[in-house]
Tab-separated table of C-alpha atoms in Angstrom:
chain	number	residue	atom	x	y	z
A	1	MET	CA	-4.253	18.749	-2.646
A	2	THR	CA	-1.256	20.376	-4.630
A	3	THR	CA	-1.582	17.618	-6.991
A	4	SER	CA	-5.115	18.387	-7.502
A	5	THR	CA	-4.962	22.115	-8.190
A	6	THR	CA	-2.217	21.580	-10.650
A	7	LEU	CA	-4.676	19.795	-12.732
A	8	LEU	CA	-6.267	23.341	-13.417
A	9	ASP	CA	-4.606	25.266	-16.200
A	10	ARG	CA	-3.647	28.743	-15.652
A	11	LYS	CA	-6.477	30.164	-18.042
A	12	THR	CA	-8.965	28.444	-15.934
A	13	ILE	CA	-7.479	29.664	-12.734
A	14	GLU	CA	-7.663	33.294	-14.001
A	15	ILE	CA	-11.124	32.917	-14.948
A	16	ILE	CA	-12.145	31.638	-11.570
A	17	LYS	CA	-10.091	34.445	-9.604
A	18	SER	CA	-11.752	37.117	-11.844
A	19	THR	CA	-15.269	35.859	-10.611
A	20	VAL	CA	-14.474	36.725	-7.006
A	21	PRO	CA	-16.114	40.239	-7.083
A	22	VAL	CA	-19.019	38.896	-8.685
A	23	LEU	CA	-19.354	36.255	-6.081
A	24	ALA	CA	-19.041	38.874	-3.523
A	25	GLU	CA	-21.914	40.626	-4.749
A	26	HIS	CA	-24.108	37.891	-5.865
A	27	GLY	CA	-23.165	34.925	-3.804
A	28	GLU	CA	-25.800	34.717	-1.507
A	29	ALA	CA	-28.537	34.999	-4.372
A	30	ILE	CA	-26.555	32.331	-6.222
A	31	THR	CA	-26.641	29.931	-3.089
A	32	LYS	CA	-30.214	30.687	-2.319
A	33	ARG	CA	-31.253	29.870	-5.864
A	34	PHE	CA	-29.018	26.703	-5.764
A	35	TYR	CA	-30.897	25.365	-2.874
A	36	GLU	CA	-34.171	26.051	-4.274
A	37	MET	CA	-33.401	24.346	-7.618
A	38	MET	CA	-31.770	21.364	-5.773
A	39	PHE	CA	-34.456	20.558	-3.185
A	40	LYS	CA	-36.839	20.557	-6.008
A	41	ASN	CA	-35.050	18.207	-8.142
A	42	HIS	CA	-33.943	16.212	-5.226
A	43	PRO	CA	-36.567	16.329	-2.271
A	44	GLU	CA	-34.746	13.157	-0.709
A	45	LEU	CA	-32.034	15.711	0.318
A	46	LEU	CA	-34.284	17.598	2.737
A	47	ASN	CA	-33.724	14.417	4.868
A	48	ILE	CA	-30.390	15.662	5.649
A	49	PHE	CA	-30.435	19.604	5.374
A	50	ASN	CA	-31.391	21.571	8.205
A	51	HIS	CA	-34.836	23.407	7.014
A	52	ALA	CA	-34.632	26.275	9.518
A	53	ASN	CA	-31.258	27.274	8.393
A	54	GLN	CA	-32.563	27.380	4.839
A	55	LYS	CA	-35.579	29.735	5.854
A	56	GLN	CA	-33.538	31.935	7.814
A	57	GLY	CA	-30.856	32.185	5.116
A	58	LYS	CA	-28.068	30.931	7.127
A	59	GLN	CA	-27.059	28.159	5.038
A	60	PRO	CA	-27.023	29.843	1.586
A	61	LYS	CA	-24.762	32.709	3.484
A	62	ALA	CA	-22.468	30.113	4.678
A	63	LEU	CA	-22.133	28.219	1.362
A	64	ALA	CA	-21.638	31.493	-0.321
A	65	ASN	CA	-18.717	32.411	2.042
A	66	THR	CA	-17.296	28.881	1.377
A	67	ILE	CA	-17.409	29.357	-2.394
A	68	TYR	CA	-16.013	32.893	-2.145
A	69	ALA	CA	-12.854	31.478	-0.379
A	70	ALA	CA	-12.527	28.518	-2.760
A	71	ALA	CA	-12.396	31.148	-5.768
A	72	GLN	CA	-9.979	33.317	-3.804
A	73	TYR	CA	-7.562	30.336	-3.267
A	74	ILE	CA	-8.099	27.947	-6.210
A	75	ASP	CA	-4.549	28.014	-6.854
A	76	ASN	CA	-3.659	27.341	-3.309
A	77	LEU	CA	-6.416	25.229	-1.676
A	78	GLU	CA	-4.083	24.343	1.013
A	79	ALA	CA	-4.878	28.100	2.679
A	80	ILE	CA	-8.348	27.114	3.310
A	81	LEU	CA	-7.567	23.513	4.357
A	82	PRO	CA	-8.866	24.422	8.018
A	83	VAL	CA	-12.297	25.415	6.750
A	84	VAL	CA	-12.348	22.402	4.440
A	85	LYS	CA	-11.705	20.232	7.473
A	86	GLN	CA	-14.258	21.977	9.627
A	87	ILE	CA	-17.085	21.484	6.902
A	88	ALA	CA	-15.966	17.906	6.408
A	89	HIS	CA	-16.611	17.303	9.844
A	90	LYS	CA	-20.131	18.258	9.578
A	91	HIS	CA	-20.455	16.447	6.413
A	92	ARG	CA	-19.244	13.211	8.053
A	93	SER	CA	-21.468	13.725	10.920
A	94	LEU	CA	-24.677	14.192	8.598
A	95	GLU	CA	-23.527	11.270	6.248
A	96	ILE	CA	-22.844	13.445	3.098
A	97	LYS	CA	-21.557	10.828	0.998
A	98	ALA	CA	-19.445	11.184	-2.434
A	99	GLU	CA	-22.430	10.470	-4.664
A	100	HIS	CA	-23.984	13.763	-3.219
A	101	TYR	CA	-21.224	15.945	-4.933
A	102	PRO	CA	-22.307	15.624	-8.418
A	103	ILE	CA	-25.687	16.725	-7.445
A	104	VAL	CA	-24.601	19.799	-5.718
A	105	GLY	CA	-22.013	20.610	-8.704
A	106	GLU	CA	-24.839	20.289	-11.279
A	107	HIS	CA	-27.289	22.740	-9.513
A	108	LEU	CA	-24.417	25.140	-8.371
A	109	LEU	CA	-23.785	25.685	-12.089
A	110	LEU	CA	-27.468	25.885	-12.985
A	111	ALA	CA	-28.024	28.476	-10.055
A	112	ILE	CA	-24.689	30.625	-11.367
A	113	LYS	CA	-26.333	30.863	-14.794
A	114	ASP	CA	-29.598	31.358	-13.486
A	115	VAL	CA	-28.639	34.533	-11.449
A	116	LEU	CA	-25.999	35.905	-13.525
A	117	GLY	CA	-27.772	35.251	-16.722
A	118	ASP	CA	-25.589	36.304	-19.755
A	119	ALA	CA	-22.805	37.472	-17.677
A	120	ALA	CA	-22.225	33.649	-16.859
A	121	THR	CA	-20.702	32.869	-20.160
A	122	ASP	CA	-19.936	29.441	-21.427
A	123	GLU	CA	-16.241	29.817	-20.743
A	124	ILE	CA	-17.034	30.758	-17.159
A	125	ILE	CA	-19.434	27.976	-16.403
A	126	ASP	CA	-16.748	25.520	-18.174
A	127	ALA	CA	-14.212	26.994	-15.803
A	128	TRP	CA	-16.471	26.552	-12.519
A	129	GLY	CA	-17.436	23.058	-13.560
A	130	ARG	CA	-13.610	22.109	-13.712
A	131	ALA	CA	-12.993	23.998	-10.436
A	132	TYR	CA	-15.797	22.499	-8.617
A	133	GLY	CA	-14.419	19.074	-9.809
A	134	ILE	CA	-11.299	19.697	-8.122
A	135	ILE	CA	-12.620	21.118	-4.960
A	136	ALA	CA	-15.358	18.296	-4.595
A	137	ASP	CA	-12.511	15.869	-4.917
A	138	VAL	CA	-10.566	17.364	-1.901
A	139	PHE	CA	-13.614	17.177	0.235
A	140	ILE	CA	-14.220	13.517	-0.675
A	141	GLN	CA	-10.625	12.715	0.009
A	142	VAL	CA	-10.734	14.270	3.419
A	143	GLU	CA	-14.368	12.895	4.248
A	144	ARG	CA	-13.416	9.449	3.020
A	145	GLU	CA	-10.576	9.433	5.726
A	146	MET	CA	-12.877	10.569	8.418
A	147	TYR	CA	-15.316	7.954	7.681
A	148	GLN	CA	-12.603	5.255	7.604
A	149	GLU	CA	-11.326	6.610	11.235
A	150	SER	CA	-14.956	6.738	12.633
A	151	ALA	CA	-15.736	2.961	11.598
A	152	THR	CA	-12.184	1.568	12.672
A	153	LYS	CA	-11.861	3.120	16.106
A	154	GLN	CA	-12.749	1.216	18.990
A	155	GLY	CA	-16.647	1.563	19.741
A	156	GLY	CA	-16.636	3.432	16.277
A	157	TRP	CA	-19.314	3.004	13.480
A	158	ASN	CA	-20.699	4.820	10.243
A	159	GLY	CA	-23.958	5.773	9.568
A	160	PHE	CA	-26.777	6.360	12.448
A	161	ARG	CA	-26.713	3.996	15.471
A	162	GLU	CA	-29.594	3.726	17.980
A	163	PHE	CA	-29.149	5.087	21.487
A	164	THR	CA	-31.562	4.746	24.252
A	165	VAL	CA	-32.394	7.957	26.583
A	166	ALA	CA	-31.152	6.546	29.902
A	167	LYS	CA	-31.735	9.833	31.905
A	168	LYS	CA	-33.578	13.155	31.026
A	169	VAL	CA	-32.489	15.913	33.446
A	170	LYS	CA	-33.888	19.428	33.381
A	171	GLU	CA	-30.788	21.909	33.740
A	172	SER	CA	-32.580	25.285	33.749
A	173	SER	CA	-35.776	26.742	32.572
A	174	VAL	CA	-34.820	26.220	28.777
A	175	ILE	CA	-32.197	23.694	28.939
A	176	THR	CA	-32.526	20.004	29.309
A	177	SER	CA	-29.699	17.106	29.280
A	178	PHE	CA	-30.170	13.838	27.694
A	179	TYR	CA	-28.026	10.689	28.767
A	180	LEU	CA	-27.786	8.475	25.606
A	181	LYS	CA	-26.459	4.916	25.882
A	182	ALA	CA	-26.073	2.485	22.958
A	183	LYS	CA	-29.246	0.464	22.591
A	184	ASP	CA	-26.895	-2.602	21.509
A	185	CYS	CA	-25.112	-2.236	24.924
A	186	GLY	CA	-21.879	-2.262	22.699
A	187	PRO	CA	-18.782	0.111	23.518
A	188	ILE	CA	-18.861	3.656	21.935
A	189	SER	CA	-16.414	5.937	20.358
A	190	ASN	CA	-14.545	7.972	22.628
A	191	TYR	CA	-14.145	11.571	21.680
A	192	GLN	CA	-12.320	14.976	22.383
A	193	ALA	CA	-13.890	17.569	24.731
A	194	GLY	CA	-15.715	20.163	22.257
A	195	GLN	CA	-16.888	17.747	19.752
A	196	TYR	CA	-20.496	17.006	18.694
A	197	ILE	CA	-22.783	14.475	17.527
A	198	SER	CA	-25.757	14.307	14.996
A	199	VAL	CA	-29.159	13.392	16.296
A	200	ARG	CA	-31.818	12.142	13.573
A	201	CYS	CA	-35.453	12.478	14.477
A	202	LYS	CA	-38.579	10.943	12.766
A	203	MET	CA	-41.724	12.943	13.990
A	204	ASN	CA	-45.345	12.087	13.226
A	205	GLY	CA	-46.691	14.476	10.765
A	206	GLU	CA	-43.189	15.292	9.330
A	207	GLU	CA	-42.638	14.476	5.751
A	208	TYR	CA	-38.679	14.329	6.172
A	209	THR	CA	-36.283	13.242	8.970
A	210	HIS	CA	-34.831	16.303	10.713
A	211	ILE	CA	-30.844	16.078	11.936
A	212	ARG	CA	-29.388	18.597	14.515
A	213	GLN	CA	-25.980	18.421	15.704
A	214	TYR	CA	-25.453	18.801	19.637
A	215	SER	CA	-22.412	19.443	21.442
A	216	LEU	CA	-21.356	16.737	24.019
A	217	SER	CA	-21.518	18.398	27.449
A	218	ASP	CA	-19.863	15.834	29.640
A	219	SER	CA	-16.075	14.887	29.500
A	220	PRO	CA	-15.364	11.839	27.408
A	221	GLY	CA	-14.599	8.315	28.555
A	222	LYS	CA	-18.111	7.594	29.856
A	223	ASP	CA	-20.430	4.704	28.815
A	224	TYR	CA	-22.852	7.378	27.859
A	225	TYR	CA	-23.010	10.344	25.641
A	226	ARG	CA	-24.594	13.466	27.297
A	227	ILE	CA	-26.174	16.492	25.115
A	228	SER	CA	-28.027	19.429	26.724
A	229	VAL	CA	-30.432	20.987	24.348
A	230	LYS	CA	-32.026	24.463	24.664
A	231	GLN	CA	-35.482	24.777	23.707
A	232	GLU	CA	-35.907	26.842	21.070
A	233	THR	CA	-39.130	29.150	21.088
A	234	SER	CA	-40.311	31.658	18.565
A	235	ASN	CA	-39.037	35.399	19.258
A	236	GLY	CA	-40.943	36.788	16.495
A	237	GLU	CA	-38.161	36.570	14.085
A	238	THR	CA	-37.536	32.612	14.127
A	239	PRO	CA	-40.227	30.019	14.689
A	240	ASP	CA	-40.320	27.397	17.163
A	241	GLY	CA	-37.297	24.794	16.984
A	242	ILE	CA	-38.884	21.754	15.629
A	243	VAL	CA	-36.166	19.321	16.996
A	244	SER	CA	-35.410	21.077	20.113
A	245	ASN	CA	-39.090	21.231	21.370
A	246	TYR	CA	-39.643	17.583	19.894
A	247	LEU	CA	-36.771	16.464	22.381
A	248	HIS	CA	-37.990	18.535	25.247
A	249	ASN	CA	-41.966	17.547	24.871
A	250	ASN	CA	-41.881	14.271	23.161
A	251	VAL	CA	-38.800	12.289	24.106
A	252	ASN	CA	-38.627	10.573	27.292
A	253	GLU	CA	-36.495	8.200	29.304
A	254	GLY	CA	-36.474	5.017	27.229
A	255	ASP	CA	-37.009	6.416	24.095
A	256	VAL	CA	-34.602	5.634	21.095
A	257	LEU	CA	-32.758	8.158	19.039
A	258	GLU	CA	-30.481	7.815	16.219
A	259	VAL	CA	-26.996	9.212	16.499
A	260	THR	CA	-23.886	9.514	14.358
A	261	ALA	CA	-20.436	9.177	15.871
A	262	PRO	CA	-18.875	12.363	17.432
A	263	ALA	CA	-17.223	14.861	15.155
A	264	GLY	CA	-15.851	18.210	15.087
A	265	ASP	CA	-12.581	20.094	15.351
A	266	PHE	CA	-13.256	22.589	17.999
A	267	VAL	CA	-11.487	20.730	20.833
A	268	LEU	CA	-9.667	21.276	23.872
A	269	ASN	CA	-5.756	21.256	23.472
A	270	GLN	CA	-4.482	18.890	26.044
A	271	GLU	CA	-0.799	18.699	24.956
A	272	ASN	CA	0.340	21.572	27.130
A	273	SER	CA	-0.672	22.753	30.698
A	274	ASP	CA	-1.145	26.523	29.451
A	275	PRO	CA	-3.877	28.317	31.092
A	276	VAL	CA	-7.370	28.079	29.671
A	277	VAL	CA	-10.326	30.426	29.343
A	278	LEU	CA	-13.597	29.371	28.636
A	279	ILE	CA	-16.273	31.883	27.533
A	280	SER	CA	-19.926	31.102	26.732
A	281	GLY	CA	-23.211	32.542	26.201
A	282	GLY	CA	-26.504	30.870	26.632
A	283	VAL	CA	-26.380	27.121	25.555
A	284	GLY	CA	-23.132	27.786	23.981
A	285	LEU	CA	-21.717	26.607	27.630
A	286	THR	CA	-22.003	22.928	26.511
A	287	PRO	CA	-18.653	22.405	24.995
A	288	MET	CA	-17.253	24.459	27.672
A	289	ILE	CA	-18.536	22.083	30.361
A	290	SER	CA	-17.071	19.194	28.505
A	291	MET	CA	-13.932	20.942	28.448
A	292	LEU	CA	-14.071	21.976	32.173
A	293	ASN	CA	-14.839	18.552	33.081
A	294	THR	CA	-12.114	17.069	31.183
A	295	ILE	CA	-9.474	19.511	32.660
A	296	VAL	CA	-10.187	19.218	36.223
A	297	ARG	CA	-10.229	15.250	35.546
A	298	ASP	CA	-7.122	14.728	33.648
A	299	GLN	CA	-5.044	18.006	34.165
A	300	PRO	CA	-6.414	19.059	37.927
A	301	GLN	CA	-3.592	21.759	38.194
A	302	ARG	CA	-4.082	23.573	35.102
A	303	LYS	CA	-5.628	27.069	35.375
A	304	VAL	CA	-9.029	27.396	34.138
A	305	THR	CA	-11.203	30.862	33.923
A	306	PHE	CA	-14.845	30.042	33.274
A	307	ILE	CA	-16.995	33.008	32.008
A	308	HIS	CA	-20.933	32.511	31.187
A	309	ALA	CA	-23.309	35.008	30.152
A	310	ALA	CA	-27.107	34.144	30.467
A	311	ILE	CA	-30.325	36.073	30.645
A	312	ASN	CA	-30.666	35.117	34.340
A	313	GLY	CA	-30.302	32.514	37.071
A	314	GLU	CA	-33.752	30.781	35.739
A	315	THR	CA	-32.003	30.388	32.332
A	316	HIS	CA	-28.500	29.547	33.531
A	317	ALA	CA	-27.836	25.818	33.091
A	318	MET	CA	-25.172	23.774	35.233
A	319	ASN	CA	-24.397	26.747	37.701
A	320	GLU	CA	-24.332	24.396	40.857
A	321	HIS	CA	-21.968	22.145	39.022
A	322	VAL	CA	-19.391	24.696	38.111
A	323	LYS	CA	-19.655	26.151	41.704
A	324	ASN	CA	-18.829	22.946	43.106
A	325	ILE	CA	-15.814	22.629	40.662
A	326	VAL	CA	-14.700	26.150	41.806
A	327	ASN	CA	-14.904	25.241	45.418
A	328	LYS	CA	-13.008	22.168	44.936
A	329	TYR	CA	-10.307	23.265	42.657
A	330	GLU	CA	-8.497	26.569	43.672
A	331	ASN	CA	-7.083	26.970	39.938
A	332	VAL	CA	-10.700	27.325	38.635
A	333	THR	CA	-12.216	30.788	38.628
A	334	SER	CA	-15.714	31.551	37.301
A	335	TYR	CA	-17.363	34.775	36.364
A	336	ILE	CA	-20.995	35.350	35.558
A	337	CYS	CA	-22.972	38.087	33.492
A	338	TYR	CA	-26.796	38.355	33.526
A	339	GLU	CA	-28.433	40.308	31.001
A	340	LYS	CA	-31.764	40.727	32.993
A	341	PRO	CA	-31.023	39.236	36.445
A	342	THR	CA	-34.178	38.444	38.822
A	343	GLU	CA	-34.514	39.860	42.325
A	344	ASP	CA	-33.447	36.535	43.645
A	345	ASP	CA	-30.212	36.847	41.632
A	346	ARG	CA	-29.629	40.276	43.030
A	347	ALA	CA	-30.480	39.128	46.715
A	348	GLU	CA	-28.148	36.170	46.294
A	349	ASN	CA	-25.311	37.961	44.597
A	350	ARG	CA	-25.378	35.444	41.913
A	351	PHE	CA	-23.729	37.423	39.097
A	352	HIS	CA	-20.775	39.634	38.588
A	353	LYS	CA	-21.907	41.705	35.901
A	354	GLU	CA	-25.433	43.097	34.672
A	355	GLY	CA	-26.247	43.442	30.939
A	356	PHE	CA	-23.765	42.155	28.338
A	357	ILE	CA	-20.235	41.057	28.324
A	358	ASP	CA	-18.298	44.020	26.934
A	359	ASP	CA	-14.785	44.644	25.847
A	360	ALA	CA	-14.209	46.664	29.117
A	361	TRP	CA	-15.400	43.829	31.451
A	362	LEU	CA	-13.704	41.274	29.658
A	363	LYS	CA	-10.332	43.050	29.732
A	364	SER	CA	-10.734	43.699	33.497
A	365	ILE	CA	-10.825	39.860	34.301
A	366	LEU	CA	-8.269	38.567	31.486
A	367	ASN	CA	-4.783	39.437	32.151
A	368	ASN	CA	-3.082	36.475	30.716
A	369	ASP	CA	-2.165	36.481	27.021
A	370	ASN	CA	-0.161	33.136	27.368
A	371	GLY	CA	-3.204	30.656	27.537
A	372	GLU	CA	-5.774	28.911	25.130
A	373	TYR	CA	-9.139	30.902	24.594
A	374	TYR	CA	-12.205	28.951	23.569
A	375	PHE	CA	-15.557	30.801	23.232
A	376	CYS	CA	-19.130	29.534	21.939
A	377	GLY	CA	-22.491	31.295	21.933
A	378	PRO	CA	-24.708	33.610	19.905
A	379	VAL	CA	-23.114	35.183	16.910
A	380	PRO	CA	-23.488	38.795	18.345
A	381	PHE	CA	-21.963	37.617	21.760
A	382	MET	CA	-19.073	36.085	19.783
A	383	LYS	CA	-18.274	39.029	17.734
A	384	VAL	CA	-17.682	41.244	20.910
A	385	VAL	CA	-15.584	38.352	22.484
A	386	ASN	CA	-13.508	37.994	19.212
A	387	SER	CA	-12.881	41.587	18.756
A	388	THR	CA	-11.632	41.683	22.373
A	389	LEU	CA	-9.295	38.837	22.330
A	390	LYS	CA	-7.712	39.954	19.238
A	391	GLU	CA	-6.298	43.066	20.922
A	392	PHE	CA	-4.000	41.012	22.885
A	393	VAL	CA	-4.118	37.149	22.218
A	394	PRO	CA	-2.145	35.674	19.206
A	395	GLU	CA	-4.597	34.310	16.662
A	396	GLU	CA	-3.402	30.597	17.183
A	397	LYS	CA	-4.572	30.828	20.536
A	398	ILE	CA	-8.161	31.817	19.645
A	399	HIS	CA	-10.533	29.025	19.344
A	400	PHE	CA	-14.373	29.160	18.638
A	401	GLU	CA	-17.251	27.294	17.223
A	402	PHE	CA	-20.625	28.254	15.807
A	403	PHE	CA	-23.800	26.475	16.574
A	404	GLY	CA	-25.114	26.132	12.917
A	405	PRO	CA	-23.525	27.494	9.923
A	406	ALA	CA	-20.395	29.360	10.080
A	407	ASP	CA	-20.615	33.039	10.055
A	408	GLN	CA	-18.339	35.998	9.828
A	409	LEU	CA	-17.155	37.355	13.139
A	410	ASN	CA	-15.056	40.474	11.653
């Protein structure tokens, strides 16, 4: 990457850096316009991108943050290599290829010019054109290595592979698990606890295919992949989830789904035996269950604190499974927070805290600053957890995953 950035002359770097304040102010407007123009000219890309994230503005915001970071660190892209790798994992899982990058670059420059007007001088557009070429090359290089690794590992593959739904299990009132086995009965890629797969659905009445990424919710090393999907229903602000409702209502045992090989950099660190704290909200528990199952299987003496927040006992998935683990392993402790517990929840003392997870409660049950901390869930939940952990946990020990486009936690 150092060699790549040196291809940019000092003047180009200075021009790019000078546009940072403009990107901070107009970044989302630029990326929103970018997607509008690109999908108009290349509607086939709607087979790849998440339509809901476009409508809700999540994807334009995530792209704006990425462009902003790239502009800030254009002379030191190594500084944002972790972000590049995180995005590259998603791209590999979605089958983004090198030939897509020129299309993106063309429409990004058009959008910058369209939104900024005369302020986007030829000099600025030219500088951004050269800078985009460097940034694109970095992504292409990283993703090329990921595609090669995915295809050459035992049981690995590139592209979409057909998997049969071997079992469908209702885990709660809103979450259902799907056990997926390779239709060709061949071996499947192993993975690291915390990773995800992409599922592509072709639905009757829909012009384009829909792809969603779901965390694998069981320990690796099995002859199946398990995903546990929350049925997303309209809350007035967001519509029903197209794919989640399709999976819940239309996909049954024996049906076939198209899947890409596991990906993702939010993974359990098994190189040491330090204590682990797993904190989840709602369906954010899926990668945590994978991590928990993996620890008790491979490192049964490792201390684990499992903290989960749900609306109530009816929506709480895999509660019995976690309780069984806690009863079996003395080193595993579990805490539950219910936002709106039912009368049965109260009568049977199913939870430790009512309401939302907050700073004071987290601090009261977390007194170890030497462990590894992992969390996942709704963004407001993640912001609270992140803010609390940063007070007493070193940054390198804090790990989190967004379900959907990356957001800002600070």
